[in-house]
Amino acid sequence: MSQTSKDIVGSCGFCRQPVNPVTDKTVTCSGGPGCGRSFHSFCADLNLTMWAALASDDGLRWFCADCRKNVETPRQGSAEVTLKDILARIDRLEAKVDLGFAKCHDQLESKTSVKSDRSDDGDDDDATSGPKSGAATKTPSRAE
């Protein structure tokens, strides 16, 4: 496929060579309004799996080295969320999820043990226990 000038969206933020999202594996920085630079996946040090995940448009974001510095360094007086804040929040959410799973597991175990206790008492109405006392039984006739 030949590269035309209309396909080129600019130059790579690292190597400064032309970037063509139609023919090249590229990634665009999700940084602030001042960035949005495109990079060849090789220049951004992304392997094929990482590039494919970013290209799938599943809401993943990628930041160039310049924007990563801004995200990782908190600005005094800024409401900007830092990477450390995000990781701490993820840890808290994981703990809540683990606690929720533990509660569900405990409830499931208690329901399972109640059912097990009932079946041990002989209250089952399954076919192997035979008819209950006083239950009518039908004797098959020869015509059946």
Coordinates of N, CA, C and O in Angstrom, one line a residue:
M1 N 0.9 -1.2 0.0 CA 0.0 0.0 0.0 C 0.9 1.2 0.0 O 1.8 1.4 0.8
S2 N 0.7 2.1 -0.9 CA 1.5 3.3 -1.0 C 1.0 4.4 0.0 O -0.2 4.5 0.2
Q3 N 2.0 5.1 0.5 CA 1.7 6.1 1.5 C 1.5 7.4 0.8 O 2.4 7.9 0.1
T4 N 0.4 8.1 1.0 CA 0.1 9.4 0.4 C 0.2 10.4 1.4 O 0.1 10.2 2.6
S5 N 0.4 11.7 1.0 CA 0.6 12.8 2.0 C -0.7 13.0 2.8 O -0.6 13.5 3.9
K6 N -1.9 12.7 2.3 CA -3.1 12.9 3.0 C -3.2 11.9 4.2 O -4.0 12.1 5.1
D7 N -2.5 10.7 4.1 CA -2.6 9.7 5.1 C -1.7 10.1 6.3 O -2.0 9.6 7.4
I8 N -0.7 10.8 6.1 CA 0.2 11.2 7.1 C -0.4 12.2 8.1 O -0.9 13.2 7.6
V9 N -0.4 11.9 9.4 CA -1.0 12.8 10.3 C 0.0 13.7 11.1 O -0.3 14.5 11.9
G10 N 1.3 13.6 10.7 CA 2.3 14.3 11.4 C 3.6 13.5 11.5 O 3.7 12.5 10.8
S11 N 4.4 13.9 12.4 CA 5.6 13.1 12.6 C 5.6 12.5 14.0 O 5.0 12.9 14.9
C12 N 6.4 11.4 14.1 CA 6.5 10.7 15.3 C 7.1 11.6 16.4 O 8.1 12.3 16.2
G13 N 6.5 11.5 17.6 CA 7.0 12.4 18.7 C 8.4 12.0 19.2 O 9.0 12.7 19.9
F14 N 8.9 10.8 18.7 CA 10.2 10.4 19.1 C 11.2 10.5 18.0 O 12.2 11.2 18.1
C15 N 11.0 9.8 16.9 CA 11.9 9.7 15.8 C 11.7 10.8 14.7 O 12.6 11.0 13.9
R16 N 10.6 11.5 14.8 CA 10.3 12.7 13.9 C 10.0 12.2 12.4 O 9.9 13.1 11.6
Q17 N 9.9 10.9 12.2 CA 9.6 10.4 10.9 C 8.1 10.5 10.7 O 7.3 10.6 11.7
P18 N 7.6 10.5 9.4 CA 6.1 10.6 9.2 C 5.4 9.5 9.9 O 5.9 8.3 10.0
V19 N 4.2 9.8 10.4 CA 3.3 8.8 11.0 C 2.1 8.7 10.2 O 1.4 9.6 9.9
N20 N 1.8 7.4 9.8 CA 0.6 7.1 9.0 C -0.2 6.0 9.7 O 0.2 4.9 9.7
P21 N -1.3 6.4 10.4 CA -2.1 5.4 11.1 C -2.7 4.4 10.2 O -3.2 3.3 10.8
V22 N -2.8 4.5 8.9 CA -3.4 3.6 8.0 C -2.4 2.4 7.8 O -2.8 1.2 7.8
T23 N -1.1 2.7 7.6 CA -0.1 1.7 7.3 C 0.8 1.4 8.4 O 1.5 0.3 8.4
D24 N 1.0 2.2 9.4 CA 1.9 2.1 10.5 C 1.1 1.7 11.8 O 0.0 2.0 12.0
K25 N 1.8 0.9 12.7 CA 1.2 0.7 14.0 C 1.6 1.9 14.8 O 2.8 2.1 15.2
T26 N 0.6 2.7 15.1 CA 0.9 3.9 15.8 C 0.0 4.0 17.1 O -1.0 3.3 17.3
V27 N 0.4 4.9 18.0 CA -0.3 5.1 19.2 C -0.3 6.7 19.4 O 0.7 7.3 19.1
T28 N -1.4 7.2 19.9 CA -1.5 8.6 20.2 C -1.6 8.8 21.7 O -2.4 8.2 22.4
C29 N -0.9 9.8 22.1 CA -0.9 10.2 23.6 C -2.2 10.6 24.0 O -2.9 11.4 23.4
S30 N -2.7 10.1 25.2 CA -3.9 10.6 25.8 C -3.8 11.7 26.7 O -4.7 12.0 27.5
G31 N -2.6 12.3 26.7 CA -2.3 13.4 27.6 C -3.2 14.6 27.4 O -4.1 14.6 26.6
G32 N -2.8 15.7 28.1 CA -3.7 16.9 28.1 C -3.9 17.5 26.8 O -3.3 17.0 25.8
P33 N -4.6 18.6 26.7 CA -4.9 19.2 25.4 C -3.7 19.7 24.7 O -3.8 19.9 23.5
G34 N -2.6 19.9 25.3 CA -1.4 20.4 24.6 C -0.6 19.3 23.9 O 0.4 19.5 23.3
C35 N -1.0 18.0 24.1 CA -0.2 16.9 23.5 C -0.9 16.3 22.3 O -0.9 16.9 21.3
G36 N -1.4 15.1 22.5 CA -2.1 14.4 21.4 C -1.1 14.0 20.3 O -1.5 13.7 19.2
R37 N 0.2 13.9 20.6 CA 1.2 13.5 19.6 C 1.1 12.0 19.3 O 0.7 11.2 20.2
S38 N 1.4 11.7 18.1 CA 1.4 10.3 17.6 C 2.8 9.7 17.6 O 3.8 10.5 17.4
F39 N 2.9 8.4 17.9 CA 4.2 7.7 17.9 C 4.1 6.4 17.2 O 3.0 5.8 17.2
H40 N 5.2 6.0 16.6 CA 5.3 4.6 16.1 C 5.3 3.7 17.3 O 5.9 4.0 18.3
S41 N 4.7 2.6 17.2 CA 4.6 1.7 18.4 C 6.0 1.3 18.8 O 6.3 1.1 20.0
F42 N 6.9 1.1 17.8 CA 8.3 0.7 18.1 C 9.0 1.8 18.9 O 9.7 1.6 19.9
C43 N 8.8 3.1 18.5 CA 9.4 4.2 19.1 C 8.8 4.4 20.5 O 9.5 4.9 21.4
A44 N 7.6 4.0 20.8 CA 7.0 4.1 22.1 C 7.3 2.9 23.0 O 6.8 2.8 24.1
D45 N 8.1 2.0 22.5 CA 8.5 0.8 23.2 C 7.3 -0.1 23.5 O 7.2 -0.6 24.6
L46 N 6.4 -0.2 22.6 CA 5.2 -1.1 22.8 C 5.4 -2.3 21.9 O 5.7 -2.3 20.7
N47 N 5.2 -3.5 22.6 CA 5.2 -4.7 21.8 C 3.9 -4.9 21.1 O 3.0 -4.1 21.3
L48 N 3.8 -5.9 20.2 CA 2.6 -6.1 19.4 C 1.3 -6.3 20.3 O 0.3 -5.7 20.0
T49 N 1.5 -7.0 21.4 CA 0.3 -7.2 22.3 C -0.2 -5.9 22.9 O -1.4 -5.7 23.0
M50 N 0.8 -5.1 23.4 CA 0.4 -3.9 24.0 C -0.2 -2.9 23.0 O -1.2 -2.3 23.3
W51 N 0.4 -2.9 21.8 CA -0.2 -2.0 20.8 C -1.6 -2.5 20.4 O -2.5 -1.6 20.3
A52 N -1.8 -3.8 20.3 CA -3.1 -4.3 19.9 C -4.2 -4.0 21.0 O -5.3 -3.6 20.6
A53 N -3.8 -4.0 22.2 CA -4.7 -3.7 23.3 C -5.1 -2.2 23.2 O -6.3 -1.9 23.4
L54 N -4.1 -1.4 23.0 CA -4.4 0.1 22.9 C -5.3 0.4 21.6 O -6.1 1.2 21.6
A55 N -5.0 -0.3 20.5 CA -5.7 -0.1 19.3 C -7.1 -0.6 19.3 O -7.9 -0.2 18.5
S56 N -7.4 -1.5 20.2 CA -8.7 -2.1 20.3 C -9.8 -1.1 20.7 O -11.0 -1.4 20.7
D57 N -9.4 0.0 21.2 CA -10.3 1.1 21.6 C -11.2 0.6 22.8 O -12.4 0.9 22.7
D58 N -10.7 -0.1 23.7 CA -11.4 -0.5 24.9 C -11.3 0.4 26.1 O -11.5 0.1 27.2
G59 N -11.0 1.7 25.8 CA -10.9 2.7 26.8 C -9.6 2.8 27.5 O -9.4 3.5 28.4
L60 N -8.6 2.0 27.0 CA -7.2 2.1 27.5 C -6.6 3.4 27.1 O -6.8 3.9 26.0
R61 N -5.8 4.0 27.9 CA -5.1 5.2 27.6 C -3.6 5.0 27.7 O -3.1 4.2 28.5
W62 N -2.9 5.7 26.8 CA -1.4 5.7 26.8 C -0.9 7.1 26.9 O -1.4 8.0 26.2
F63 N 0.1 7.3 27.7 CA 0.7 8.6 27.9 C 2.2 8.6 27.4 O 2.9 7.7 27.8
C64 N 2.6 9.6 26.7 CA 4.0 9.7 26.3 C 4.8 10.0 27.5 O 4.3 10.4 28.6
A65 N 6.2 10.0 27.3 CA 7.1 10.2 28.5 C 6.9 11.6 29.1 O 6.9 11.7 30.3
D66 N 6.7 12.6 28.3 CA 6.5 14.0 28.8 C 5.2 14.1 29.6 O 5.2 14.6 30.7
C67 N 4.1 13.5 29.1 CA 2.9 13.6 29.9 C 2.9 12.7 31.1 O 2.3 13.0 32.1
R68 N 3.6 11.6 31.1 CA 3.8 10.7 32.2 C 4.5 11.5 33.4 O 4.1 11.3 34.5
K69 N 5.4 12.3 33.0 CA 6.1 13.1 34.1 C 5.1 14.0 34.7 O 5.1 14.2 35.9
N70 N 4.2 14.6 34.0 CA 3.2 15.5 34.5 C 2.2 14.8 35.4 O 1.7 15.4 36.4
V71 N 1.9 13.6 35.0 CA 0.9 12.8 35.8 C 1.5 12.3 37.1 O 0.9 12.3 38.1
E72 N 2.7 11.9 37.0 CA 3.4 11.3 38.2 C 3.9 12.3 39.2 O 4.1 12.0 40.3
T73 N 4.0 13.6 38.7 CA 4.5 14.6 39.6 C 3.3 15.5 40.0 O 2.8 16.2 39.2
P74 N 2.9 15.4 41.3 CA 1.8 16.3 41.7 C 2.1 17.8 41.6 O 3.2 18.1 42.0
R75 N 1.2 18.5 41.2 CA 1.3 20.0 41.1 C 0.7 20.6 42.4 O -0.4 20.2 42.8
Q76 N 1.5 21.4 43.0 CA 1.0 22.0 44.3 C -0.2 22.9 44.0 O -0.3 23.7 43.1
G77 N -1.3 22.6 44.8 CA -2.5 23.4 44.7 C -3.4 22.9 43.5 O -4.4 23.4 43.2
S78 N -3.0 21.8 42.9 CA -3.8 21.2 41.8 C -4.7 20.1 42.3 O -4.4 19.4 43.2
A79 N -5.8 20.0 41.6 CA -6.8 18.9 41.9 C -6.5 17.7 41.1 O -7.2 16.7 41.1
E80 N -5.3 17.7 40.4 CA -5.0 16.6 39.5 C -4.7 15.3 40.4 O -4.1 15.3 41.4
V81 N -5.2 14.2 39.9 CA -5.1 12.9 40.6 C -3.8 12.3 40.1 O -3.5 12.3 38.9
T82 N -3.0 11.9 41.1 CA -1.7 11.3 40.7 C -1.8 9.8 40.6 O -2.8 9.2 41.0
L83 N -0.8 9.2 40.0 CA -0.7 7.8 39.8 C -0.8 7.1 41.1 O -1.4 6.1 41.3
K84 N -0.1 7.6 42.2 CA -0.1 7.0 43.5 C -1.5 7.0 44.1 O -1.9 6.0 44.7
D85 N -2.3 8.1 43.8 CA -3.7 8.1 44.3 C -4.5 7.0 43.6 O -5.3 6.4 44.3
I86 N -4.3 6.9 42.3 CA -5.1 5.9 41.6 C -4.7 4.5 42.0 O -5.6 3.7 42.3
L87 N -3.4 4.2 42.2 CA -3.1 2.9 42.7 C -3.6 2.6 44.1 O -4.0 1.5 44.4
A88 N -3.6 3.6 45.0 CA -4.2 3.4 46.3 C -5.7 3.1 46.2 O -6.2 2.3 47.0
R89 N -6.4 3.8 45.3 CA -7.8 3.6 45.2 C -8.1 2.2 44.6 O -9.0 1.5 45.1
I90 N -7.2 1.7 43.7 CA -7.4 0.4 43.2 C -7.2 -0.7 44.3 O -8.0 -1.6 44.4
D91 N -6.2 -0.4 45.2 CA -6.0 -1.4 46.3 C -7.2 -1.4 47.2 O -7.6 -2.5 47.6
R92 N -7.8 -0.2 47.5 CA -9.0 -0.2 48.4 C -10.2 -0.9 47.7 O -10.9 -1.7 48.3
L93 N -10.3 -0.7 46.4 CA -11.4 -1.4 45.7 C -11.2 -2.9 45.6 O -12.2 -3.6 45.8
E94 N -10.0 -3.3 45.4 CA -9.7 -4.8 45.4 C -10.0 -5.4 46.8 O -10.6 -6.5 46.9
A95 N -9.7 -4.7 47.8 CA -10.0 -5.2 49.2 C -11.5 -5.3 49.4 O -12.0 -6.3 49.9
K96 N -12.3 -4.3 48.9 CA -13.8 -4.4 49.0 C -14.3 -5.6 48.2 O -15.2 -6.3 48.6
V97 N -13.8 -5.8 47.0 CA -14.2 -6.9 46.2 C -13.9 -8.2 46.8 O -14.7 -9.1 46.9
D98 N -12.7 -8.3 47.4 CA -12.3 -9.6 48.1 C -13.2 -9.8 49.3 O -13.7 -10.9 49.5
L99 N -13.6 -8.8 50.0 CA -14.5 -8.9 51.2 C -15.9 -9.3 50.7 O -16.5 -10.2 51.3
G100 N -16.3 -8.8 49.6 CA -17.6 -9.1 49.0 C -17.7 -10.6 48.6 O -18.6 -11.3 48.8
F101 N -16.6 -11.1 47.9 CA -16.5 -12.5 47.5 C -16.5 -13.4 48.8 O -17.1 -14.4 48.8
A102 N -15.8 -13.0 49.8 CA -15.8 -13.8 51.0 C -17.2 -13.9 51.6 O -17.6 -15.0 52.1
K103 N -17.9 -12.8 51.7 CA -19.3 -12.8 52.2 C -20.2 -13.7 51.4 O -20.9 -14.5 51.9
C104 N -20.0 -13.6 50.0 CA -20.8 -14.5 49.1 C -20.5 -15.9 49.4 O -21.4 -16.8 49.4
H105 N -19.2 -16.2 49.5 CA -18.8 -17.6 49.8 C -19.3 -18.1 51.1 O -19.8 -19.3 51.1
D106 N -19.3 -17.3 52.1 CA -19.8 -17.7 53.4 C -21.3 -18.0 53.3 O -21.8 -19.0 53.9
Q107 N -22.1 -17.1 52.6 CA -23.5 -17.3 52.5 C -23.8 -18.6 51.7 O -24.7 -19.4 52.0
L108 N -23.0 -18.8 50.6 CA -23.2 -20.0 49.8 C -22.9 -21.3 50.7 O -23.7 -22.3 50.6
E109 N -21.9 -21.2 51.5 CA -21.5 -22.4 52.3 C -22.6 -22.6 53.3 O -23.0 -23.8 53.6
S110 N -23.2 -21.6 53.9 CA -24.2 -21.8 54.9 C -25.5 -22.3 54.3 O -26.2 -23.2 54.9
K111 N -25.8 -21.9 53.1 CA -27.0 -22.5 52.4 C -26.8 -23.9 52.0 O -27.7 -24.8 52.1
T112 N -25.6 -24.2 51.6 CA -25.2 -25.6 51.3 C -25.3 -26.5 52.5 O -25.8 -27.6 52.4
S113 N -24.8 -26.0 53.6 CA -24.9 -26.9 54.8 C -26.3 -27.1 55.3 O -26.6 -28.1 55.8
V114 N -27.2 -26.1 55.2 CA -28.6 -26.2 55.5 C -29.2 -27.3 54.7 O -30.0 -28.1 55.2
K115 N -29.0 -27.3 53.4 CA -29.6 -28.3 52.5 C -29.0 -29.6 52.8 O -29.7 -30.6 52.8
S116 N -27.8 -29.7 53.2 CA -27.2 -31.0 53.5 C -27.8 -31.5 54.8 O -28.0 -32.7 55.0
D117 N -28.0 -30.6 55.8 CA -28.7 -31.1 57.1 C -30.1 -31.6 56.8 O -30.5 -32.6 57.4
R118 N -30.8 -31.0 55.9 CA -32.2 -31.4 55.6 C -32.2 -32.8 55.0 O -33.0 -33.6 55.3
S119 N -31.2 -33.0 54.1 CA -31.2 -34.3 53.4 C -30.8 -35.4 54.4 O -31.1 -36.6 54.2
D120 N -30.0 -35.1 55.4 CA -29.5 -36.1 56.4 C -30.7 -36.5 57.3 O -30.7 -37.5 57.9
D121 N -31.7 -35.6 57.5 CA -32.8 -35.9 58.4 C -33.8 -36.8 57.8 O -34.8 -37.2 58.4
G122 N -33.7 -37.2 56.5 CA -34.6 -38.1 55.9 C -35.9 -37.4 55.4 O -36.9 -38.1 55.2
D123 N -35.9 -36.1 55.3 CA -37.1 -35.4 54.8 C -37.2 -35.3 53.3 O -38.0 -34.6 52.8
D124 N -36.3 -36.0 52.6 CA -36.3 -35.9 51.1 C -37.5 -36.7 50.6 O -38.0 -37.7 51.1
D125 N -38.1 -36.2 49.5 CA -39.2 -36.9 48.8 C -38.7 -37.6 47.6 O -39.4 -37.6 46.6
D126 N -37.5 -38.1 47.6 CA -37.0 -38.7 46.3 C -37.6 -40.1 46.2 O -38.1 -40.7 47.1
A127 N -37.4 -40.6 45.0 CA -38.1 -41.9 44.7 C -37.4 -43.1 45.4 O -38.0 -44.1 45.5
T128 N -36.2 -43.0 45.9 CA -35.5 -44.1 46.5 C -36.0 -44.3 47.9 O -35.8 -45.4 48.4
S129 N -36.7 -43.4 48.5 CA -37.2 -43.6 49.9 C -38.4 -44.4 50.0 O -38.8 -44.8 51.1
G130 N -39.1 -44.6 48.9 CA -40.3 -45.4 48.9 C -41.5 -44.6 49.4 O -41.4 -43.5 49.7
P131 N -42.7 -45.2 49.3 CA -43.9 -44.4 49.7 C -44.0 -44.2 51.2 O -43.5 -44.9 52.0
K132 N -44.5 -43.0 51.5 CA -44.7 -42.7 52.9 C -45.8 -43.5 53.5 O -46.7 -44.0 52.8
S133 N -45.8 -43.6 54.8 CA -46.9 -44.4 55.4 C -48.2 -43.7 55.2 O -48.3 -42.5 55.2
G134 N -49.2 -44.5 54.9 CA -50.6 -43.9 54.6 C -50.7 -43.5 53.2 O -51.8 -43.1 52.8
A135 N -49.7 -43.6 52.4 CA -49.8 -43.1 51.0 C -50.5 -44.2 50.2 O -50.2 -45.4 50.4
A136 N -51.3 -43.8 49.3 CA -52.0 -44.8 48.4 C -51.0 -45.3 47.4 O -50.3 -44.5 46.8
T137 N -51.0 -46.6 47.2 CA -50.2 -47.2 46.1 C -51.1 -47.8 45.1 O -52.1 -48.4 45.5
K138 N -50.8 -47.8 43.9 CA -51.6 -48.4 42.8 C -50.9 -49.7 42.4 O -49.8 -49.7 42.1
T139 N -51.7 -50.7 42.4 CA -51.2 -52.0 41.9 C -51.5 -52.1 40.4 O -52.6 -51.9 40.0
P140 N -50.4 -52.3 39.6 CA -50.7 -52.3 38.2 C -51.5 -53.5 37.8 O -51.4 -54.6 38.3
S141 N -52.5 -53.3 36.8 CA -53.3 -54.4 36.3 C -52.6 -55.0 35.1 O -51.7 -54.4 34.6
R142 N -53.1 -56.1 34.7 CA -52.5 -56.8 33.5 C -52.8 -56.0 32.3 O -52.1 -56.2 31.3
A143 N -53.8 -55.2 32.2 CA -54.1 -54.4 31.0 C -53.2 -53.3 30.8 O -53.1 -52.8 29.7
E144 N -52.5 -52.9 31.8 CA -51.6 -51.7 31.7 C -50.4 -52.1 30.9 O -49.5 -52.8 30.9

